[in-house]
mmCIF file of C-alpha atoms and ligand atoms in Angstrom:
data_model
loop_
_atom_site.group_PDB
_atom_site.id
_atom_site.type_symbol
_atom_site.label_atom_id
_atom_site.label_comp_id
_atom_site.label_asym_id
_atom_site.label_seq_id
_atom_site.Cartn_x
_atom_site.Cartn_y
_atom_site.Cartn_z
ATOM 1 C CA UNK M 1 -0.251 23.937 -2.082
ATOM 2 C CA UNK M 2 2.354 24.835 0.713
ATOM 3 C CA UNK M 3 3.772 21.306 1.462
ATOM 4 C CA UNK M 4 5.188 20.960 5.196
ATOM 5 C CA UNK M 5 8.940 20.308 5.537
ATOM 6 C CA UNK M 6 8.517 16.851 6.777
ATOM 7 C CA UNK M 7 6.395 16.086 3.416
ATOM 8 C CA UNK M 8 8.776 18.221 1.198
ATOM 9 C CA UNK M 9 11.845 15.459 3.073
ATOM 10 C CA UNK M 10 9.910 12.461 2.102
ATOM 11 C CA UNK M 11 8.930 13.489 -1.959
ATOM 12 C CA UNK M 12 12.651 14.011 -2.310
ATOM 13 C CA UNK M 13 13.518 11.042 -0.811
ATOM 14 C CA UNK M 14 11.209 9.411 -3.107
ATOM 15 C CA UNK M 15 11.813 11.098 -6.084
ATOM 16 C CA UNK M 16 15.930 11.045 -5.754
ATOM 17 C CA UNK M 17 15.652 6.908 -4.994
ATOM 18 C CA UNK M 18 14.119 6.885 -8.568
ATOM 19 C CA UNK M 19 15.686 8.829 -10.370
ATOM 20 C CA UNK M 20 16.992 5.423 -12.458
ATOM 21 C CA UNK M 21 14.567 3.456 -12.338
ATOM 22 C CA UNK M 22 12.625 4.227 -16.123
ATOM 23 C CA UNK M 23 15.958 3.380 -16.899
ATOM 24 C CA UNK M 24 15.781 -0.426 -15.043
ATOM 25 C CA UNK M 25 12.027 -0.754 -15.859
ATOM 26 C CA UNK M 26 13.026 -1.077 -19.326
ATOM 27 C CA UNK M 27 16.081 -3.553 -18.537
ATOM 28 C CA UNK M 28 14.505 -5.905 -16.515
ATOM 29 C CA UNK M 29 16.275 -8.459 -17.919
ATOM 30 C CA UNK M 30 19.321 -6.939 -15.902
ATOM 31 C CA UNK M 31 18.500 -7.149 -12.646
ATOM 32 C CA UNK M 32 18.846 -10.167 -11.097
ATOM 33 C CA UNK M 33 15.656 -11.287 -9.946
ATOM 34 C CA UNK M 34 15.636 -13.782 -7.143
ATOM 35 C CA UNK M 35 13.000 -15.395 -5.403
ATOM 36 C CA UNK M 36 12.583 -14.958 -1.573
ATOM 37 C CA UNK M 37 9.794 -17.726 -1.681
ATOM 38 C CA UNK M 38 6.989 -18.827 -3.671
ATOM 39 C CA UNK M 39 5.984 -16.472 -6.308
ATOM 40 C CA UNK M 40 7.992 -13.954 -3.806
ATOM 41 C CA UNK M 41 10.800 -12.218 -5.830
ATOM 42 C CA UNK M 42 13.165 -9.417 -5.435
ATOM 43 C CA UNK M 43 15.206 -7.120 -7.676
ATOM 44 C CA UNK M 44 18.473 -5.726 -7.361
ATOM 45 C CA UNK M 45 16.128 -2.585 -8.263
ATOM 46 C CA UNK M 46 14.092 -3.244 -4.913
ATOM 47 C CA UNK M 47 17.381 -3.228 -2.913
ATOM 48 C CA UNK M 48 18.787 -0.230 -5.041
ATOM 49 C CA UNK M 49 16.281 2.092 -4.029
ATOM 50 C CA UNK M 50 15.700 0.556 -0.586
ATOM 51 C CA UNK M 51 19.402 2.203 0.182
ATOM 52 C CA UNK M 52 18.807 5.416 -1.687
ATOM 53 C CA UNK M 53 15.504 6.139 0.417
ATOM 54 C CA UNK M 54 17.861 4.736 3.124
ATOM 55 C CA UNK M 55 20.522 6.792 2.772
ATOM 56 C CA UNK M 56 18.597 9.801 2.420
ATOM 57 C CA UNK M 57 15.842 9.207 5.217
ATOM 58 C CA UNK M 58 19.048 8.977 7.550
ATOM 59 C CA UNK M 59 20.836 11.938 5.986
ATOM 60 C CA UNK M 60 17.591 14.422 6.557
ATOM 61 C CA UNK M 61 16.431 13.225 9.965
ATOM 62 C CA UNK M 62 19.249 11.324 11.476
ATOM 63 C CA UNK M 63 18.638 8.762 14.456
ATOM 64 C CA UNK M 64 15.010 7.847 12.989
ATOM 65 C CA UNK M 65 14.525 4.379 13.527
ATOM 66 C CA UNK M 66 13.517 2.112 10.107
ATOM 67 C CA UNK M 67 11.466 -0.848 8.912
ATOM 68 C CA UNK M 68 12.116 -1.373 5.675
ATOM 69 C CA UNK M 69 10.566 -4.298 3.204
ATOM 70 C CA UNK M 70 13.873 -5.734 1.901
ATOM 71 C CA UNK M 71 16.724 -4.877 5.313
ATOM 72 C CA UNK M 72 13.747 -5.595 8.193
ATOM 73 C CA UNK M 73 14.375 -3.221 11.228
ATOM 74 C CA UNK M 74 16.994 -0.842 12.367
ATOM 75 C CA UNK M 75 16.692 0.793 15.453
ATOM 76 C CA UNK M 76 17.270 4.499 15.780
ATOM 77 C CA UNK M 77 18.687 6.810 18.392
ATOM 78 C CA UNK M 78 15.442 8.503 18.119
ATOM 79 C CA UNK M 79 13.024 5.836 19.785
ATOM 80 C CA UNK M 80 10.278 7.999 19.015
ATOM 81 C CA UNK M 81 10.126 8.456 15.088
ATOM 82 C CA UNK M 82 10.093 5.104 12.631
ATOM 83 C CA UNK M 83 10.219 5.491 9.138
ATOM 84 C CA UNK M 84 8.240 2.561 7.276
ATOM 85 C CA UNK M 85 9.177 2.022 3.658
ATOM 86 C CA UNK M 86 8.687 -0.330 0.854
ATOM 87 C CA UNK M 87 10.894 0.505 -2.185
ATOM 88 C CA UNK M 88 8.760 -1.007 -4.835
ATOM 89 C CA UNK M 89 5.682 -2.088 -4.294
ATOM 90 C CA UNK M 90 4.118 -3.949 -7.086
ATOM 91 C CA UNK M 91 7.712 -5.974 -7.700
ATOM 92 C CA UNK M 92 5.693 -8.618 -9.868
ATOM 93 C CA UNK M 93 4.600 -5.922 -11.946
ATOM 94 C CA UNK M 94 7.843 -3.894 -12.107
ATOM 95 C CA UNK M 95 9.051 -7.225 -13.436
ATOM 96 C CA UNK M 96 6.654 -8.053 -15.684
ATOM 97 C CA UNK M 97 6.908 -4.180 -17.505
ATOM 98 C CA UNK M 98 3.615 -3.310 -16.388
ATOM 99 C CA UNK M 99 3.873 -0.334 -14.640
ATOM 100 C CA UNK M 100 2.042 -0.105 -12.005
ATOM 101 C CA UNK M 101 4.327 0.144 -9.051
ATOM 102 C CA UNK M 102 5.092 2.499 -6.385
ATOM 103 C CA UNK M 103 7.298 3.749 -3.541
ATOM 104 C CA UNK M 104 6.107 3.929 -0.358
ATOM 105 C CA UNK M 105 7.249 5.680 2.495
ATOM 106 C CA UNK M 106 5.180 6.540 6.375
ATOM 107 C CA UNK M 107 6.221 8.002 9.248
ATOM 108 C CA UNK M 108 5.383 6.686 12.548
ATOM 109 C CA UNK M 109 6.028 8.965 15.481
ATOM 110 C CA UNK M 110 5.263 7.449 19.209
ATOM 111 C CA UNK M 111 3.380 4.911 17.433
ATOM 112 C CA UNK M 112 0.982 6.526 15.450
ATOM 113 C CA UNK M 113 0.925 7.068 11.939
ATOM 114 C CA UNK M 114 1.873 10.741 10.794
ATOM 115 C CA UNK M 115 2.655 11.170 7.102
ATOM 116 C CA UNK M 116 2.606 9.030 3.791
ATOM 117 C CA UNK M 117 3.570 9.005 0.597
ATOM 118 C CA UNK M 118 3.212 6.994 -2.400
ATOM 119 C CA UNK M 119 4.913 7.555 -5.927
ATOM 120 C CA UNK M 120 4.743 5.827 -8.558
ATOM 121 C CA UNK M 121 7.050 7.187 -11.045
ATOM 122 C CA UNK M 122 6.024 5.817 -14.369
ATOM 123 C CA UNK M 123 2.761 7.552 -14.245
ATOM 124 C CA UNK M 124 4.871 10.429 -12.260
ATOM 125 C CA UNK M 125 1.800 10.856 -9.554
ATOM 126 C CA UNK M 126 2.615 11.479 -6.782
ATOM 127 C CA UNK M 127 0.280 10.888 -3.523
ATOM 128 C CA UNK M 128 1.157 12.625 0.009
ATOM 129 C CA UNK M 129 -0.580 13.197 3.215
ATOM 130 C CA UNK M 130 0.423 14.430 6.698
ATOM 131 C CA UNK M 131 -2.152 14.209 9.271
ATOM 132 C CA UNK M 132 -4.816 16.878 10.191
ATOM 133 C CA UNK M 133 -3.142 18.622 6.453
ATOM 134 C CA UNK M 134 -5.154 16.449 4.217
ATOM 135 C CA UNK M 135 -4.708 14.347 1.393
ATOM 136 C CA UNK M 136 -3.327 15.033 -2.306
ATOM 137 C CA UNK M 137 -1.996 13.895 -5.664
ATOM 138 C CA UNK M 138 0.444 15.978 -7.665
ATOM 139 C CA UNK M 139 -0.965 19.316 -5.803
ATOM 140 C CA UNK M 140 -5.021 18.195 -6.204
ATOM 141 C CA UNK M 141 -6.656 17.555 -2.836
ATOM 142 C CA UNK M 142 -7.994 14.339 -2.987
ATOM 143 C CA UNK M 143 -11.125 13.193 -1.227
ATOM 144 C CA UNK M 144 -12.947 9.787 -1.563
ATOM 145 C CA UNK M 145 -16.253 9.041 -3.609
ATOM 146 C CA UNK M 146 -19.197 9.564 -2.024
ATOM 147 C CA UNK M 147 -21.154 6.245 -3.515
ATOM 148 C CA UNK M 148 -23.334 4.758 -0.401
ATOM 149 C CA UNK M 149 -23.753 1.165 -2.094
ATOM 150 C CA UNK M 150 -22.030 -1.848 -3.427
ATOM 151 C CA UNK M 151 -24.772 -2.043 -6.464
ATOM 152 C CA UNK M 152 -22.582 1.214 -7.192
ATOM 153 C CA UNK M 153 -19.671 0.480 -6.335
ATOM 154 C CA UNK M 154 -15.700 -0.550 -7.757
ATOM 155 C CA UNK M 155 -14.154 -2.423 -5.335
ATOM 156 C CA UNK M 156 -10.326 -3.463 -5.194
ATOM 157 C CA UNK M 157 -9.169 -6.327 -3.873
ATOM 158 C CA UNK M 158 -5.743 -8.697 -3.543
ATOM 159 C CA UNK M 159 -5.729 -12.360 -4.120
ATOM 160 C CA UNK M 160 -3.425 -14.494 -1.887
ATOM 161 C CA UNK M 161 -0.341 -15.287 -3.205
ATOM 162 C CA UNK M 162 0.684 -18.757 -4.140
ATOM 163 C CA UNK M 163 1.488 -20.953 -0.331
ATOM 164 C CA UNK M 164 0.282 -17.866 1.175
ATOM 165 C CA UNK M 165 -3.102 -17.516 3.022
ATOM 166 C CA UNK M 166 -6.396 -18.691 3.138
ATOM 167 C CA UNK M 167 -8.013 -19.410 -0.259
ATOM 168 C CA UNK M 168 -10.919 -20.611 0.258
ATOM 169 C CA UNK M 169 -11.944 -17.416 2.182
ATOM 170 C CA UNK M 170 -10.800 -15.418 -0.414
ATOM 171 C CA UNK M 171 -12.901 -17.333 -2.688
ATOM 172 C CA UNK M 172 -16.090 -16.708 -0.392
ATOM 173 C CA UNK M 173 -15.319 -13.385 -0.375
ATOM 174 C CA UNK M 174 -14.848 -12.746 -3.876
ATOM 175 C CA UNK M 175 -17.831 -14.507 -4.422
ATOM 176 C CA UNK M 176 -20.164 -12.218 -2.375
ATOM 177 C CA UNK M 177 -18.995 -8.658 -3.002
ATOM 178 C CA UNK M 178 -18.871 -9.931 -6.634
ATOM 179 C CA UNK M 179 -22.728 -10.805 -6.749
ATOM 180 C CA UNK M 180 -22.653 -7.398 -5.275
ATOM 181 C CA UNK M 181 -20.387 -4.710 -6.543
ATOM 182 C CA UNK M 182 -20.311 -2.497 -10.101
ATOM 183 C CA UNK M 183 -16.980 -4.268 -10.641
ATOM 184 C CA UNK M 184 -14.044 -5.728 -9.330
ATOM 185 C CA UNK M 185 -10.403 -5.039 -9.846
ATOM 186 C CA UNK M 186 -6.486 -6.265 -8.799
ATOM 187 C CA UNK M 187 -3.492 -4.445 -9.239
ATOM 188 C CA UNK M 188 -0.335 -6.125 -7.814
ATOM 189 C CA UNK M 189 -0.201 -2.909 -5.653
ATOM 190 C CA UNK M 190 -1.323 -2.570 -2.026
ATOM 191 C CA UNK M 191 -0.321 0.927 -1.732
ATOM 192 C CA UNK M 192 -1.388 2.346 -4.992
ATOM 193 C CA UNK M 193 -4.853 0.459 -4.017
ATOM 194 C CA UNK M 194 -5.356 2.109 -0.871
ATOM 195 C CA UNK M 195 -4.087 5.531 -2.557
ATOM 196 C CA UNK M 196 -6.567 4.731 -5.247
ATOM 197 C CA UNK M 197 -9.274 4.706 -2.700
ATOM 198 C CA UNK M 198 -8.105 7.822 -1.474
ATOM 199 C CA UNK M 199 -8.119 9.396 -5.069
ATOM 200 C CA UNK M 200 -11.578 8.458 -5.465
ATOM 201 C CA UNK M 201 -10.859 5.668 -8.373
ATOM 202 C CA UNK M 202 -12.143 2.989 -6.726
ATOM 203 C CA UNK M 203 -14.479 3.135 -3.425
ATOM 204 C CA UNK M 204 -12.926 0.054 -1.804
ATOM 205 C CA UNK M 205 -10.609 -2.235 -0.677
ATOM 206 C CA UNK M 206 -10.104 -5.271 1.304
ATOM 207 C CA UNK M 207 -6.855 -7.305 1.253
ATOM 208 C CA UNK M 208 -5.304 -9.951 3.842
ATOM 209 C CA UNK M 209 -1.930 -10.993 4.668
ATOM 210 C CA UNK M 210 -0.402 -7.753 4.306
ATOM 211 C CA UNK M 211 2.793 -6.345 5.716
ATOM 212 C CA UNK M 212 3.308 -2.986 7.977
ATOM 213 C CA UNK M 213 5.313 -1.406 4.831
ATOM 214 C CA UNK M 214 2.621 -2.240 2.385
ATOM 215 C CA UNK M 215 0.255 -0.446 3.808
ATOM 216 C CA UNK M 216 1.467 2.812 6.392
ATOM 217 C CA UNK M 217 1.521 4.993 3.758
ATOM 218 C CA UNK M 218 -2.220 4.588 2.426
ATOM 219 C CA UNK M 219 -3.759 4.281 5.488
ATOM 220 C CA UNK M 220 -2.952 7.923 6.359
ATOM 221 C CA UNK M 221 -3.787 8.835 2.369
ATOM 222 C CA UNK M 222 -7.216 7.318 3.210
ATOM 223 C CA UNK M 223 -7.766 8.642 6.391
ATOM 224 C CA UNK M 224 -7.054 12.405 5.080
ATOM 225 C CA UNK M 225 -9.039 11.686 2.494
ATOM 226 C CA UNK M 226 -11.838 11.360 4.409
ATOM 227 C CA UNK M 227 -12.213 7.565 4.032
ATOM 228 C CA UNK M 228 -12.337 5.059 6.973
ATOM 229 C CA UNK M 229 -9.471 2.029 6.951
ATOM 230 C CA UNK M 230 -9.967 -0.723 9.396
ATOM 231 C CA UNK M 231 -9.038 -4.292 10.088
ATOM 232 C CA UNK M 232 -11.480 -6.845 8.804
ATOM 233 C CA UNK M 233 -12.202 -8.681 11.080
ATOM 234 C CA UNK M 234 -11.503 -7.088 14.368
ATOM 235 C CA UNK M 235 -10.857 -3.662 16.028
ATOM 236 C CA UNK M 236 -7.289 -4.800 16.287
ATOM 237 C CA UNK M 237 -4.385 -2.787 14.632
ATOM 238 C CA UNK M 238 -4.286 -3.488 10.649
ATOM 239 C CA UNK M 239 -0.334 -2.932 10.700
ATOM 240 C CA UNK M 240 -0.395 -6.198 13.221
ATOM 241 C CA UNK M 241 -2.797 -8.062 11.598
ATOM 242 C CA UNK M 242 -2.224 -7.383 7.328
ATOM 243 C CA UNK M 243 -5.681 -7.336 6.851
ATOM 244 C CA UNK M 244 -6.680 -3.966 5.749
ATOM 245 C CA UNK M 245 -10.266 -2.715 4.786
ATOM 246 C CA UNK M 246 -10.767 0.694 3.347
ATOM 247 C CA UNK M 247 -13.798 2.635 2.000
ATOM 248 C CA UNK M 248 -15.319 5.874 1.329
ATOM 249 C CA UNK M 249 -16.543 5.513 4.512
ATOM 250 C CA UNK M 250 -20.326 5.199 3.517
ATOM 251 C CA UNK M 251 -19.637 1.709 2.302
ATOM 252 C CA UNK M 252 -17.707 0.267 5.503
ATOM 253 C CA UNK M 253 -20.393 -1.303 7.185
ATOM 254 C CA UNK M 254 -21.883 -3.207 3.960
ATOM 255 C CA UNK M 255 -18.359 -4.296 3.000
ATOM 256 C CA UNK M 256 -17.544 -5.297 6.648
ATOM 257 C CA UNK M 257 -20.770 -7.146 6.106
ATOM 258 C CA UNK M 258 -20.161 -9.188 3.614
ATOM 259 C CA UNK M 259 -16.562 -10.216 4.178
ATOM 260 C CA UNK M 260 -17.962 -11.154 7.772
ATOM 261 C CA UNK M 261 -20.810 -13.479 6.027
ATOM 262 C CA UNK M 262 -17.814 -15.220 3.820
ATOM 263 C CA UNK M 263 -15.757 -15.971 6.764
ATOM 264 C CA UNK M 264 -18.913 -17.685 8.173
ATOM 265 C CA UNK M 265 -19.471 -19.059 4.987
ATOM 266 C CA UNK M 266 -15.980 -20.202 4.659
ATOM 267 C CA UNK M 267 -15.797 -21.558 8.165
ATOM 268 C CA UNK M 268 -18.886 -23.649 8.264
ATOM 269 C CA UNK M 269 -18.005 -24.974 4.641
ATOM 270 C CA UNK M 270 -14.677 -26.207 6.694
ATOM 271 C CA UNK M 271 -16.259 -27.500 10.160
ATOM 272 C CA UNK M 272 -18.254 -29.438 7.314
ATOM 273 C CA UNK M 273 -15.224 -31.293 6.067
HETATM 274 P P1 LIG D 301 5.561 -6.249 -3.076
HETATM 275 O O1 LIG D 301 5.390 -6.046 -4.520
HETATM 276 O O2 LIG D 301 6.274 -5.131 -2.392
HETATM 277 O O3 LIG D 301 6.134 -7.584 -2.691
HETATM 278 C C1 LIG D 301 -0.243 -7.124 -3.656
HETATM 279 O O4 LIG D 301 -1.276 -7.975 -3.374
HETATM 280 C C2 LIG D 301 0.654 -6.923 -2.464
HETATM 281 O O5 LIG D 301 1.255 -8.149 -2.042
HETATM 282 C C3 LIG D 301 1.760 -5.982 -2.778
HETATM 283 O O6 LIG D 301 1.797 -5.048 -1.758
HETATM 284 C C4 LIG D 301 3.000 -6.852 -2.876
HETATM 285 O O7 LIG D 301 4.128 -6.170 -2.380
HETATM 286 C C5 LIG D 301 2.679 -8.021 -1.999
HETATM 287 N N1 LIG D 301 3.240 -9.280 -2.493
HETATM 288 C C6 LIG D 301 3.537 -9.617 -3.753
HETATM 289 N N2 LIG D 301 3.964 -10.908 -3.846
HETATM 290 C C7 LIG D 301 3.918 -11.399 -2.601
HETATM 291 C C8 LIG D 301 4.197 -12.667 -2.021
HETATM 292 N N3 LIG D 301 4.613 -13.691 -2.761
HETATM 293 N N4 LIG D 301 4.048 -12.798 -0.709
HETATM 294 C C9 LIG D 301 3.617 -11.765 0.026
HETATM 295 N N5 LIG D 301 3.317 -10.548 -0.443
HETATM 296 C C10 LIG D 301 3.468 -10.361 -1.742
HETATM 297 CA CA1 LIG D 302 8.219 -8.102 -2.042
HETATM 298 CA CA1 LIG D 303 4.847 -4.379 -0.762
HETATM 299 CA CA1 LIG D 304 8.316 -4.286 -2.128
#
């Protein structure tokens, strides 16, 4: 496959920004974990590649503007181009030596989401996409499955973190896809979730309370993989609201159903006291 320049720029930025990190996956113990809030933390890996990506993003396309997970936003020259970047995604895991983590990097040009790609560099896969060019891992198009019903189905979800969110939706939720679905998993890793669904590993996902870097990257994987990503509740923007919904596109509307019927559920089971 004949990757584009703009792809070939954001695989080297991803690659060079972990170069080291086997090295600090195995040294955990090292790296100064602090916690941002509850059961939030941060490494001084997070914040090491966060520059590198940094630095480079800047070096090959100086003036983009940033929003990064760890330094928030910088404002470019170039109004028109944002890069959107989380340097580890899957931090709990990274910490914990599971490895199961990834880089993730989008491009946003006048507002609209161009190019993504997610690495995670234990497994060494690599997942990029450029809109209109499709999707692919390590040179393999990707496309999603092409399962048409829960009963069928292996759907990925995220829990709410401690302090964070609603639980008792969740639990509604989990309740009725899981009466429904083959099986259910969790990774720890919004963007290797959504680039799962675009790999055809699992057929979908739902997850609330999600931020902009977690997910830019995936949604365009998904999308070129012919899947469909949506907010869950609303046809408002998914990078505004954190609550992201994607499927192989033939299970949307069930999904969408169900998670609909929970928040009913889940909001009658509060009007009730
Ligand atoms: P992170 O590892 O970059 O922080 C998994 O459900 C998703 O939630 C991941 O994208 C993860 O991103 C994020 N996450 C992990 N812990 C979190 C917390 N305490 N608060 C908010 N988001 C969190
Ligand atoms: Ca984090
Ligand atoms: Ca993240
Ligand atoms: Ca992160």
């Amino acid at each position: 496959m004949a990757r584009s320049a703009l792809l070939n720029v954001m695989v080297q930025a991803a690659r060079k920004a972990t170069r080291n990190i086997r090295r600090d996956f195995g040294e955990v113990e090292n790296l100064q974990v602090s916690m941002k809030g509850p059961a939030d933390f941060v490494s001084a890996a997070d914040r090491r590649v966060e520059q590198a990506l940094h630095q480079e993003l800047e070096r090959v396309r100086p003036g983009y503007g940033f929003l990064m997970e760890e330094s928030g936003a910088i404002k470019g020259a170039d109004q028109s181009h944002r890069w959107i970047v989380d340097p580890i995604d899957g931090t709990t895991n990274f910490i914990h030596g599971i490895p199961h983590f990834a880089v993730s990097i989008a491009l946003e040009r006048h507002g609209e989401l161009v190019a993504g790609v997610i690495y995670n560099p234990i497994m060494d896969e690599l997942f990029v996409a450029e809109r209109g060019g499709g999707a692919f891992l390590n040179d393999r198009r990707l496309r999603v499955t092409q399962r048409r019903e829960l009963s069928d189905a292996v759907v990925c979800c995220g829990i709410p973190h401690r302090g964070r969110g609603d639980h008792a939706l969740f639990r509604h939720e989990l309740a009725r896809v899981q009466a429904k679905a083959t099986g259910i998993r969790r990774s720890g890793s919004a963007a290797l979730d959504l680039a799962y669904v675009a790999a055809g590993r699992y057929d979908a996902y739902w997850e609330r309370g999600l931020k902009p870097w977690d997910i830019a990257a995936g949604i365009v994987l998904v999308r070129e993989a012919g899947g469909t990503v949506s907010d869950i509740d609303s046809g408002r923007d998914m990078l505004q609201t954190g609550n992201i919904m994607a499927t192989n596109d033939a299970l949307h509307g069930e999904l969408g159903r169900e998670l609909k019927a929970a928040q009913t559920a889940s909001s009658a089971r509060q009007a009730a006291g």
